[in-house]
CSV table of C-alpha atoms in Angstrom, one decimal:
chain,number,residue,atom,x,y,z
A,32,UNK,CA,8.3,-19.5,5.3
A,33,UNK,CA,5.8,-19.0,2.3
A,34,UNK,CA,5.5,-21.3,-0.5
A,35,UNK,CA,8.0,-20.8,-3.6
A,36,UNK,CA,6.1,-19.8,-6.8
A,37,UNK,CA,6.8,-19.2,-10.6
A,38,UNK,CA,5.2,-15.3,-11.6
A,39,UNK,CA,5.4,-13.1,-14.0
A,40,UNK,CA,5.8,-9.5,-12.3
A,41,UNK,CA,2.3,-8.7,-12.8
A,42,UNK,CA,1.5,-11.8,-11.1
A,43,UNK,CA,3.3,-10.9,-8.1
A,44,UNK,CA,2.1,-7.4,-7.9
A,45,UNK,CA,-2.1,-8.4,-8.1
A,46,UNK,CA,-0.9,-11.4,-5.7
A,47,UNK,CA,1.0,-8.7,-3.0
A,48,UNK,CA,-1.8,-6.4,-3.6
A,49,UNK,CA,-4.4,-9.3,-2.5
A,50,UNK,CA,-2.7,-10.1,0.4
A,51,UNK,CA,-2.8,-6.6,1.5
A,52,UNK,CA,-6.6,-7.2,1.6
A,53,UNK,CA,-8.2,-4.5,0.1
A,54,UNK,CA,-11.7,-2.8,0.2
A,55,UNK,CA,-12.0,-1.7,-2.8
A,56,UNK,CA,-10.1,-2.4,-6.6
A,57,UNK,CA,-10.8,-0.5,-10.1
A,58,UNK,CA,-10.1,-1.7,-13.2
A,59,UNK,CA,-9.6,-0.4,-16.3
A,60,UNK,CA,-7.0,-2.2,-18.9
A,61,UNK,CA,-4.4,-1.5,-20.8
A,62,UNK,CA,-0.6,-2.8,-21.6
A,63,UNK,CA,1.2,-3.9,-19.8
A,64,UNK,CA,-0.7,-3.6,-16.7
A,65,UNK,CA,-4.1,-5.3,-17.8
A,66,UNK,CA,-3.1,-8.8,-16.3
A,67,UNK,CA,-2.8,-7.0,-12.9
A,68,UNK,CA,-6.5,-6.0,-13.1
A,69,UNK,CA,-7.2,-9.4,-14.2
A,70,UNK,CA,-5.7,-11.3,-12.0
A,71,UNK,CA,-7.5,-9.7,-9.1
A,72,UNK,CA,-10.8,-9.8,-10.6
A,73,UNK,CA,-10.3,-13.7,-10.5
A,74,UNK,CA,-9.6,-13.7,-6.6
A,75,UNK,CA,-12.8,-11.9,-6.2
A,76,UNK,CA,-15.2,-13.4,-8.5
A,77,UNK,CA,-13.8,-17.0,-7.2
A,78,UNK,CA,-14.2,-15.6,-3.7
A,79,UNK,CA,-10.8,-15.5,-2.6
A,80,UNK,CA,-10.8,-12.4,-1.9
A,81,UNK,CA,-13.1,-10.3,0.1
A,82,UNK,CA,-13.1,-6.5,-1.9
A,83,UNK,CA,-15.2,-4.6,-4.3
A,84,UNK,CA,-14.0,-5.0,-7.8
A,85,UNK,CA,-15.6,-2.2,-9.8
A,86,UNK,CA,-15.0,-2.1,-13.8
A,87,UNK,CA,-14.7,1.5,-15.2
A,88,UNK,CA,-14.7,3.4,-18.5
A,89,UNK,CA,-11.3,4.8,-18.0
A,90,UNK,CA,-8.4,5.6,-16.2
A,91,UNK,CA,-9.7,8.7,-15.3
A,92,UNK,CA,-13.0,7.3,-13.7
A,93,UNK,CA,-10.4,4.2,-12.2
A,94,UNK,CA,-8.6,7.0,-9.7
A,95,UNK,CA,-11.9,8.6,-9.5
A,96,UNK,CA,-13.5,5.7,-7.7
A,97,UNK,CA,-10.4,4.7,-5.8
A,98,UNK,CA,-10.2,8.1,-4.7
A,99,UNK,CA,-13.9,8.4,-2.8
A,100,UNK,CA,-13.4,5.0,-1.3
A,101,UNK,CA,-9.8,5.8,0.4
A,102,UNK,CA,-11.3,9.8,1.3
A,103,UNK,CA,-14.3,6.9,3.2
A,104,UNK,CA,-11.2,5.4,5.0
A,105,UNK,CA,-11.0,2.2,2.5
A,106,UNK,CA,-8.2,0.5,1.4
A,107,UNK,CA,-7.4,0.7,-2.2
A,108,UNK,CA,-5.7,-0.3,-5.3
A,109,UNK,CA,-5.8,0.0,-9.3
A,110,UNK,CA,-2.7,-0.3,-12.0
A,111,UNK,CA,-2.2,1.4,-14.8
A,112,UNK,CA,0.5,1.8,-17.4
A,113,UNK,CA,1.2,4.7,-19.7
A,114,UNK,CA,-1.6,6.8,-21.8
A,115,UNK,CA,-3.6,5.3,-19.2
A,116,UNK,CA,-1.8,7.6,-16.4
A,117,UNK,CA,-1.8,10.7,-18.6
A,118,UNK,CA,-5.7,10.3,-18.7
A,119,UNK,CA,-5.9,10.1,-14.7
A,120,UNK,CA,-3.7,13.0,-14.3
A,121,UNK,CA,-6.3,15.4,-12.8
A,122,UNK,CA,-7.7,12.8,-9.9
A,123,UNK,CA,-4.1,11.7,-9.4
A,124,UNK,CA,-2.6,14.7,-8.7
A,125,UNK,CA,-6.0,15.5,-6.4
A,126,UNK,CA,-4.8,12.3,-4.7
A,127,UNK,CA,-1.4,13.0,-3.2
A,128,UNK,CA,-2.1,17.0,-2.5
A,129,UNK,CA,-5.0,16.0,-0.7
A,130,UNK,CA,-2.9,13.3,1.3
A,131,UNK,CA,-5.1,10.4,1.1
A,132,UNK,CA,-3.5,6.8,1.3
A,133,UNK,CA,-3.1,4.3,-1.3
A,134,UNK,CA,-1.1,1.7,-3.3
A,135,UNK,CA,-1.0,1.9,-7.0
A,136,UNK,CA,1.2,-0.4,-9.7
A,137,UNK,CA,3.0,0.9,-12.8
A,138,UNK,CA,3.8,-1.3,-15.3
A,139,UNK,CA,6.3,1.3,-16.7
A,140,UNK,CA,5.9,2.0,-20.6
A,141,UNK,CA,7.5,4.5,-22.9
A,142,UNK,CA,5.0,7.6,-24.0
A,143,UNK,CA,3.7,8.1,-27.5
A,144,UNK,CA,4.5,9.7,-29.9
A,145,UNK,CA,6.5,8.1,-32.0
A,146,UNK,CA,3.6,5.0,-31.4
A,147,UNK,CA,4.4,2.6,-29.0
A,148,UNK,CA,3.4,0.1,-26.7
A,149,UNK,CA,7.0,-0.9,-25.7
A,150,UNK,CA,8.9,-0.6,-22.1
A,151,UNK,CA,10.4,2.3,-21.1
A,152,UNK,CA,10.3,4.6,-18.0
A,153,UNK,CA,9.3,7.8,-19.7
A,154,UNK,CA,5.4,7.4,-18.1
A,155,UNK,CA,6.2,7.4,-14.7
A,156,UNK,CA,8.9,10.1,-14.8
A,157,UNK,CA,6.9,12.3,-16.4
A,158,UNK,CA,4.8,12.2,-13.3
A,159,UNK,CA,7.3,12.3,-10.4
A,160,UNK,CA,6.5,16.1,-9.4
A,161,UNK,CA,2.6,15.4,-8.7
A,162,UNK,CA,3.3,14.8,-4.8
A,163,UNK,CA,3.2,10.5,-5.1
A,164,UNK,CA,6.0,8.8,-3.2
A,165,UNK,CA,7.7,6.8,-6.4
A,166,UNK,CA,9.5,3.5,-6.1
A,167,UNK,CA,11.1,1.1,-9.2
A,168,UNK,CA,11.2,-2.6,-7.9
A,169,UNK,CA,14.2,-4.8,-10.1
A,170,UNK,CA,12.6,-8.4,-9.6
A,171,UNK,CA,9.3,-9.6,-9.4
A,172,UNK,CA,10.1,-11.1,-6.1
A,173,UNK,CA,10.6,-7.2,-5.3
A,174,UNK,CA,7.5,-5.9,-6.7
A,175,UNK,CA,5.3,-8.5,-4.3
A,176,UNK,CA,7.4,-7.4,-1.3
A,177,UNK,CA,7.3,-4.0,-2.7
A,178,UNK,CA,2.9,-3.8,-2.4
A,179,UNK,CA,3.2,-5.0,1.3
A,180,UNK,CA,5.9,-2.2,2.0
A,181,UNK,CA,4.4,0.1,0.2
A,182,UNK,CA,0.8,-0.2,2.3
A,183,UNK,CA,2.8,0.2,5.2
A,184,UNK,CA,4.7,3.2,4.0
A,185,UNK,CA,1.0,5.5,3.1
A,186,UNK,CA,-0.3,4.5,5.7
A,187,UNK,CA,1.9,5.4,8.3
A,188,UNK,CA,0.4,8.8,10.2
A,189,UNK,CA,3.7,10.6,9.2
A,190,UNK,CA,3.0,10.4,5.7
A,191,UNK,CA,-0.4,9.7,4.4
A,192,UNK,CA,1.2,10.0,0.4
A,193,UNK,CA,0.1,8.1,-2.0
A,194,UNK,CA,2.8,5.3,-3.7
A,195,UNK,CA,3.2,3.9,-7.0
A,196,UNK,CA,5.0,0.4,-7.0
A,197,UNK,CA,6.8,0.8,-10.5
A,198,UNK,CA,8.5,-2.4,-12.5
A,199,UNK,CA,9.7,-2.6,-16.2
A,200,UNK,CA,6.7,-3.3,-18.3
A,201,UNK,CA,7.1,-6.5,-20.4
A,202,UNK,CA,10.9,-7.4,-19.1
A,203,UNK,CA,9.5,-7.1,-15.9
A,204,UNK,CA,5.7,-7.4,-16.1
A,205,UNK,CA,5.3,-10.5,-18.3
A,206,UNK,CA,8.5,-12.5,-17.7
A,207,UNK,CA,8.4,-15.2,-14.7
A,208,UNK,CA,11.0,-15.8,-12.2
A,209,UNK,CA,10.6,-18.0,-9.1
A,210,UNK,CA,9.9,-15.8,-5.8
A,211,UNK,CA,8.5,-16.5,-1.9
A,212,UNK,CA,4.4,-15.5,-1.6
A,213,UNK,CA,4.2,-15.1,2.2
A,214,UNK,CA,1.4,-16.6,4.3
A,215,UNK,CA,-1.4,-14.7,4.5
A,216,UNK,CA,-1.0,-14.7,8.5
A,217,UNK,CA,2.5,-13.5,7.7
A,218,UNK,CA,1.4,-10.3,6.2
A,219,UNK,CA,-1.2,-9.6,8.5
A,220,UNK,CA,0.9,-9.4,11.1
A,221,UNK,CA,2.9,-7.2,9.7
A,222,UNK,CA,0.3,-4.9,7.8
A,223,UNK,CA,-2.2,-3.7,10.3
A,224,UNK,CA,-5.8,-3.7,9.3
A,225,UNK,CA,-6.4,-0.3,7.7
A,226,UNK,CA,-8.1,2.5,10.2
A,227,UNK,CA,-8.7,4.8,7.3
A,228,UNK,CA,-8.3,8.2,6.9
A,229,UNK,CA,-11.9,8.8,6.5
A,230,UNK,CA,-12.7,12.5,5.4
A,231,UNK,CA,-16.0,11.6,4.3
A,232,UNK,CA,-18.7,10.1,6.8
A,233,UNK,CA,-22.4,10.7,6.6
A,234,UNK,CA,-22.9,11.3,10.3
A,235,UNK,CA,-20.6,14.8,10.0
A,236,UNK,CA,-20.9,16.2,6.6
A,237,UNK,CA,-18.5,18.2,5.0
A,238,UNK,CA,-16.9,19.4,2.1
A,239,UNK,CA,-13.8,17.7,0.7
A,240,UNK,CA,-11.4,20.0,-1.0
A,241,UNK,CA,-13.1,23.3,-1.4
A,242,UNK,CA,-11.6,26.2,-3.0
A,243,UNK,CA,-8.4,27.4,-0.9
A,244,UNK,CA,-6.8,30.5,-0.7
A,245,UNK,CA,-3.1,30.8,-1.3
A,246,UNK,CA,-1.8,31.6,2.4
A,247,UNK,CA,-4.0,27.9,3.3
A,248,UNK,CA,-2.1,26.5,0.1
A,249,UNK,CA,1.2,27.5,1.2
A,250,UNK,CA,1.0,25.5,4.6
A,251,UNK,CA,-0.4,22.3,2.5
A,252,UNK,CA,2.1,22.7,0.3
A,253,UNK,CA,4.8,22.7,3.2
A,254,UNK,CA,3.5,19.9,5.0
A,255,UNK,CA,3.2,17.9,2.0
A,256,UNK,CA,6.8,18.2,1.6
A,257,UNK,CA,7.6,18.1,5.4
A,258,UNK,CA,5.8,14.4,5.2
A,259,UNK,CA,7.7,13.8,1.1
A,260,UNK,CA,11.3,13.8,3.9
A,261,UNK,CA,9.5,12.2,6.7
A,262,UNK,CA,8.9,9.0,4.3
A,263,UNK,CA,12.5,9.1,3.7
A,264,UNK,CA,13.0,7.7,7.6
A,265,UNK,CA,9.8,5.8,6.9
A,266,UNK,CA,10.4,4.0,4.1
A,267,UNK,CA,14.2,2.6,5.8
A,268,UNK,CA,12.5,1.8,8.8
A,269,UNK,CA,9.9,-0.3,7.4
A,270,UNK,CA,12.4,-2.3,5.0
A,271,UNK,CA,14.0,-3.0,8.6
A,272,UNK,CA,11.0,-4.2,9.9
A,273,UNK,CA,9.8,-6.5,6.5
A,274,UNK,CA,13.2,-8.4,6.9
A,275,UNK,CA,13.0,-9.2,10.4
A,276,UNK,CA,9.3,-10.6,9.5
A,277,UNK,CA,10.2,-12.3,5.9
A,278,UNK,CA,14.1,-12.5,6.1
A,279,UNK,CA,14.4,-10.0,2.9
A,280,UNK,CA,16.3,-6.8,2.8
A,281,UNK,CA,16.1,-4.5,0.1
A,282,UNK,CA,18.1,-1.6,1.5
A,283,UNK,CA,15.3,0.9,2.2
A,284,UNK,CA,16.0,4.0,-0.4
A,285,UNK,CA,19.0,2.8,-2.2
A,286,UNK,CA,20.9,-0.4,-2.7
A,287,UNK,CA,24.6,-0.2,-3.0
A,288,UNK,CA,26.5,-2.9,-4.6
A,289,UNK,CA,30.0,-3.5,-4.0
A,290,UNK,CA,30.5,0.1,-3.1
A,291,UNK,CA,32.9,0.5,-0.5
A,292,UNK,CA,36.2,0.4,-2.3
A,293,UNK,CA,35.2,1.2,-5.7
A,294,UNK,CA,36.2,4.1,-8.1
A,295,UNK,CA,33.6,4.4,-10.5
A,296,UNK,CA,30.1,3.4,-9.6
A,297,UNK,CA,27.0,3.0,-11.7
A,298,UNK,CA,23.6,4.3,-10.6
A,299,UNK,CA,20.4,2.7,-12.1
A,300,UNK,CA,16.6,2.9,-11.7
A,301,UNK,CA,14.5,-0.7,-11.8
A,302,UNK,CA,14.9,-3.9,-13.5
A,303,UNK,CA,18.4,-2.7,-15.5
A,304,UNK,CA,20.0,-2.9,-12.1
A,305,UNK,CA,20.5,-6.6,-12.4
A,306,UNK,CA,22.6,-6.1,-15.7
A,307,UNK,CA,24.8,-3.7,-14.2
A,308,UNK,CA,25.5,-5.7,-11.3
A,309,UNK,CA,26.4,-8.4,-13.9
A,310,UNK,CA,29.2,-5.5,-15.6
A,311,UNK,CA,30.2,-4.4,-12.2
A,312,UNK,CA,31.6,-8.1,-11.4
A,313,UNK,CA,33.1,-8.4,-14.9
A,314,UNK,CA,34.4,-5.1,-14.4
A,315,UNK,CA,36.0,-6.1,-11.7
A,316,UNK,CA,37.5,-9.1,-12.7
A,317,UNK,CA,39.3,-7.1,-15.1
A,318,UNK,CA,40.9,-4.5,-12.2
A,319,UNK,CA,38.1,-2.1,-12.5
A,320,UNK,CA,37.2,-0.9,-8.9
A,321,UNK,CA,33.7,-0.8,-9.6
A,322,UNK,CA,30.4,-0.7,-7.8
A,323,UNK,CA,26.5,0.5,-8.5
A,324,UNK,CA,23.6,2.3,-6.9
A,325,UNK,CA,20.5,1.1,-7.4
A,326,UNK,CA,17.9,4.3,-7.3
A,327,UNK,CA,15.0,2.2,-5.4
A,328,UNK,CA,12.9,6.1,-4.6
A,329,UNK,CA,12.8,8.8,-6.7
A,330,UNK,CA,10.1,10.2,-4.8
A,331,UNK,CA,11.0,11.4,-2.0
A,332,UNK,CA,14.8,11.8,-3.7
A,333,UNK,CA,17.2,9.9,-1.6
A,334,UNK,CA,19.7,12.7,-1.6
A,335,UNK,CA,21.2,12.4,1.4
A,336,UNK,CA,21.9,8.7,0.8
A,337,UNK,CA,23.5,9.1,-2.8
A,338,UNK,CA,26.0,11.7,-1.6
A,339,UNK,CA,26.7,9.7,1.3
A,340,UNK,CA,27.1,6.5,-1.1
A,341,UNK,CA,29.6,8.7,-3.6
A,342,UNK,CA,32.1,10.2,-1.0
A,343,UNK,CA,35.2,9.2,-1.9
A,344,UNK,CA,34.6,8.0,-5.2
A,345,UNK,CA,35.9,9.4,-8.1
A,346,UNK,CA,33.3,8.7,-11.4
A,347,UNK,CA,29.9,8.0,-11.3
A,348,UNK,CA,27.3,7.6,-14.3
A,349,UNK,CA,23.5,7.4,-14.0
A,350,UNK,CA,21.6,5.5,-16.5
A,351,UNK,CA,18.1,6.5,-17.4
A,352,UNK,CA,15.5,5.0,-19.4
A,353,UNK,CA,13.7,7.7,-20.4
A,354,UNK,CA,14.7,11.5,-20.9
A,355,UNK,CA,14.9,14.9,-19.7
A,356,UNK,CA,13.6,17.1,-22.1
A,357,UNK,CA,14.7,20.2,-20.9
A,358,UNK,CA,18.5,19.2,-21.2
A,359,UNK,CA,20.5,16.2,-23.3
A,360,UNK,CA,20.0,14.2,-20.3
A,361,UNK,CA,18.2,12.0,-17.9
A,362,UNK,CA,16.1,13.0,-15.6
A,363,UNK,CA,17.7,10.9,-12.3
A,364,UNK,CA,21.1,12.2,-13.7
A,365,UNK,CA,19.5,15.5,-13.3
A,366,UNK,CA,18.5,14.6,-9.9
A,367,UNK,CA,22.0,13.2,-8.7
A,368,UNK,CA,23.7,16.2,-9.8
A,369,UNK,CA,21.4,18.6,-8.0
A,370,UNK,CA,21.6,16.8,-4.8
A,371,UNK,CA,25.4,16.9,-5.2
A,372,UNK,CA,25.0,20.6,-6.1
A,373,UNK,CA,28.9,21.8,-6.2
A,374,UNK,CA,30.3,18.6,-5.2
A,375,UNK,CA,29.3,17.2,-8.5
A,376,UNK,CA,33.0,19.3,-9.8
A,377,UNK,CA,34.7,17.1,-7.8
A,378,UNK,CA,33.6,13.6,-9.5
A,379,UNK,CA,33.8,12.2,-13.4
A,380,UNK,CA,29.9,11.8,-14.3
A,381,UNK,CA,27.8,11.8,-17.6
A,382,UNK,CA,24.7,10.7,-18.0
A,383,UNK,CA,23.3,7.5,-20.4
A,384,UNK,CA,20.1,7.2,-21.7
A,385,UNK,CA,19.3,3.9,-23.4
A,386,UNK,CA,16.2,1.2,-23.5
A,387,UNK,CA,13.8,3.2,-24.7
A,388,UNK,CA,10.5,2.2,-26.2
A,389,UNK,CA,11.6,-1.5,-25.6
A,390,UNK,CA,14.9,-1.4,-26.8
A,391,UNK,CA,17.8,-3.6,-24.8
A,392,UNK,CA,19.9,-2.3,-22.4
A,393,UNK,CA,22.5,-5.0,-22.2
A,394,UNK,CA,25.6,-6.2,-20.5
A,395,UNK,CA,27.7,-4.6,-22.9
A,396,UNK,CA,25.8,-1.1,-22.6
A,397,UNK,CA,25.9,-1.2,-18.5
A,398,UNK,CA,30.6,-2.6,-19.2
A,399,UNK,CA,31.0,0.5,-21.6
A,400,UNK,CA,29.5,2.8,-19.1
A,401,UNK,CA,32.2,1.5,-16.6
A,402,UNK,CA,35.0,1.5,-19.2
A,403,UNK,CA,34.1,4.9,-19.9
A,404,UNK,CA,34.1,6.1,-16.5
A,405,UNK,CA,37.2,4.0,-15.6
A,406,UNK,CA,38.6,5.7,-18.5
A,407,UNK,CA,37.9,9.2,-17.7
A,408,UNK,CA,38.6,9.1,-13.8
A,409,UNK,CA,40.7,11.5,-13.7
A,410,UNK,CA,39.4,14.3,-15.1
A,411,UNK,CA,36.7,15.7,-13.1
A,412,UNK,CA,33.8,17.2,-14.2
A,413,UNK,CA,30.6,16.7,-16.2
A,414,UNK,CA,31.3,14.7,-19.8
A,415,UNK,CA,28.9,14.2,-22.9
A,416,UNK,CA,25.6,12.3,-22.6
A,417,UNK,CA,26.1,9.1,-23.8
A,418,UNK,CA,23.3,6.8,-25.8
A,419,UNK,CA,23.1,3.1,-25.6
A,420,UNK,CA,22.3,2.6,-28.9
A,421,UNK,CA,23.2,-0.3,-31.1
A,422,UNK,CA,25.2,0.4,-34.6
């Protein structure tokens, strides 16, 4: 039993990032995410913690460094949030295709333009096709147990991707709840100490990502994607394993609330989940067979879990915050009805956008989705997108 603790969500995610004892940490600021950085460089410049803590001049320079320690067979970590991951783009794209292990937080924040420095999850959708495995943690208490998991997960040899632990920035990242830290014996036990993956030694030179022709690229390509579905297996294994060490279940890809008998059933991405479990009990109360999904991966897509979830239900809605801009939707809409491909005719379904650039998505947003739905039942078949947006 660890001790019980009052954190904000960047709290928890430097403190489950610490306990994963890493070699290495780079730091470059920026909101929401700077307190992550922070936080750590306290633990190691009090000497509680045993890593490197290397300031940088930019995001771009902060994956850089990370990168050559984890290619030396180091653990590593950084955060970032926002304009800060568009300006790492090129070494964090290097760092999944060239399969190297490592943890990194996203304290999720909608994109400029218009300005803003508000929450959102518009930064780290925009990245979900650079090869990274992508998870959205709803409590704080998640987003500790979520850095422990998450070590486990890249490092295991059938995968070797990169992961981003991702929490709403601000509703998430600077608001405390009360959560267990485990014992640092606890999570040592259950997180190995790091072999590496160490490309780079000085007693065999070689040369790390030279230039690769396209029939070498195709079979990187495939196994890349071979290891995106072997996580799948990964990633619900080791959530079995974390609660028979810590007692806490998260449901590996997917949660499913109340699901089993319900009609309509909403499906959600990070911290709004706790909302729309909120609507699906009042929902209920009023007769409304209800239930809700809570999309914990969206890289590797769960597909084969959400149809499974869905059959026999008869209206679903996904609710994004942040948008497809190739259609007048969201993009894990987009995602569900794909992996339904023609079974999607058989259900009710729209998608809902709302909370975007810090705006609330509230108990009465997440009870008019259902309503709708309820509503609509019936009548199979895609319906118009519909915004959460206050009169």
């Amino acid at each position: 039993m660890g001790k019980i603790r009052a954190m904000t969500g960047n709290t928890a995610a430097y403190t489950g990032a610490a306990l994963c004892r890493p070699d290495l940490i780079a730091a470059y600021p920026i909101t929401p995410q700077s307190s992550v950085v922070e936080g750590l460089a306290g633990l190691v410049y009090n000497g509680k913690l045993d890593a490197r803590f290397v300031q940088v001049e930019s995001e771009h320079s902060a994956m850089s460094v990370v990168q050559g320690t984890a290619a030396a067979g180091g653990r590593v970590f950084t955060a970032t949030s926002a304009q800060g991951l568009a300006l790492m783009y090129e070494p964090y794209f290097r760092m999944s295709t060239l399969r190297i292990p490592m943890v990194m937080a996203i304290a999720t924040r909608e994109m400029t333009s218009p300005e803003t420095i508000w929450s959102g999850q518009q930064d780290a959708m925009s990245v979900r096709d650079a090869g990274w495995i992508q998870m959205f943690c709803e409590s704080n208490q998640e987003i500790l147990d979520m850095m422990i998991q998450a070590y486990r997960i890249t490092e295991d040899e059938r995968v070797h991707i990169p992961v981003n632990v991702c929490y709403d920035g601000f509703y998430s990242s600077h608001l405390m709840e009360g959560l267990e830290v485990p014992t640092q014996e606890a999570v040592d036990a259950f997180l190995p100490a790091h072999n590496g993956c160490a490309y780079l030694d000085p007693g065999h030179p070689q040369a790390l990502d030279p230039l690769t022709p396209g029939e070498l690229m195709m079979h990187y390509r495939k196994s890349h994607l071979d290891a995106m579905q072997s996580a799948l297996d990964v990633i619900d294994e080791v959530d079995a394993e974390f609660y028979k060490a810590f007692g806490r279940s998260y449901g590996g890809c997917i949660e499913e609330y109340l699901c089993n008998d319900a009609d309509v059933v909403l499906i959600t991405v990070g911290g709004m989940s706790g909302t729309g479990k909120d609507a699906v009990d009042a929902a209920r109360e009023n007769g409304i067979r209800a239930g809700l999904i809570k999309l914990r991966f969206v890289r590797p897509f769960p597909a084969f879990r959400i149809t499974n979830a869905l059959k026999g239900k008869r209206a679903f809605a996904v609710v994004d915050r942040s948008v497809c801009f190739g259609w007048n939707a969201g993009p894990m809409y987009m995602e569900t009805c794909a992996a339904l491909a023609d079974a999607s005719d058989e259900y009710c379904h729209f998608s809902a956008i709302g909370g975007l650039g810090g705006a609330d998505l509230s108990f009465e947003h997440m009870l008019s989705c259902i309503e709708k739905l309820e509503q609509a039942k019936s009548k199979p078949g895609a319906k118009e997108t519909l915004w959460l947006m206050n009169d």
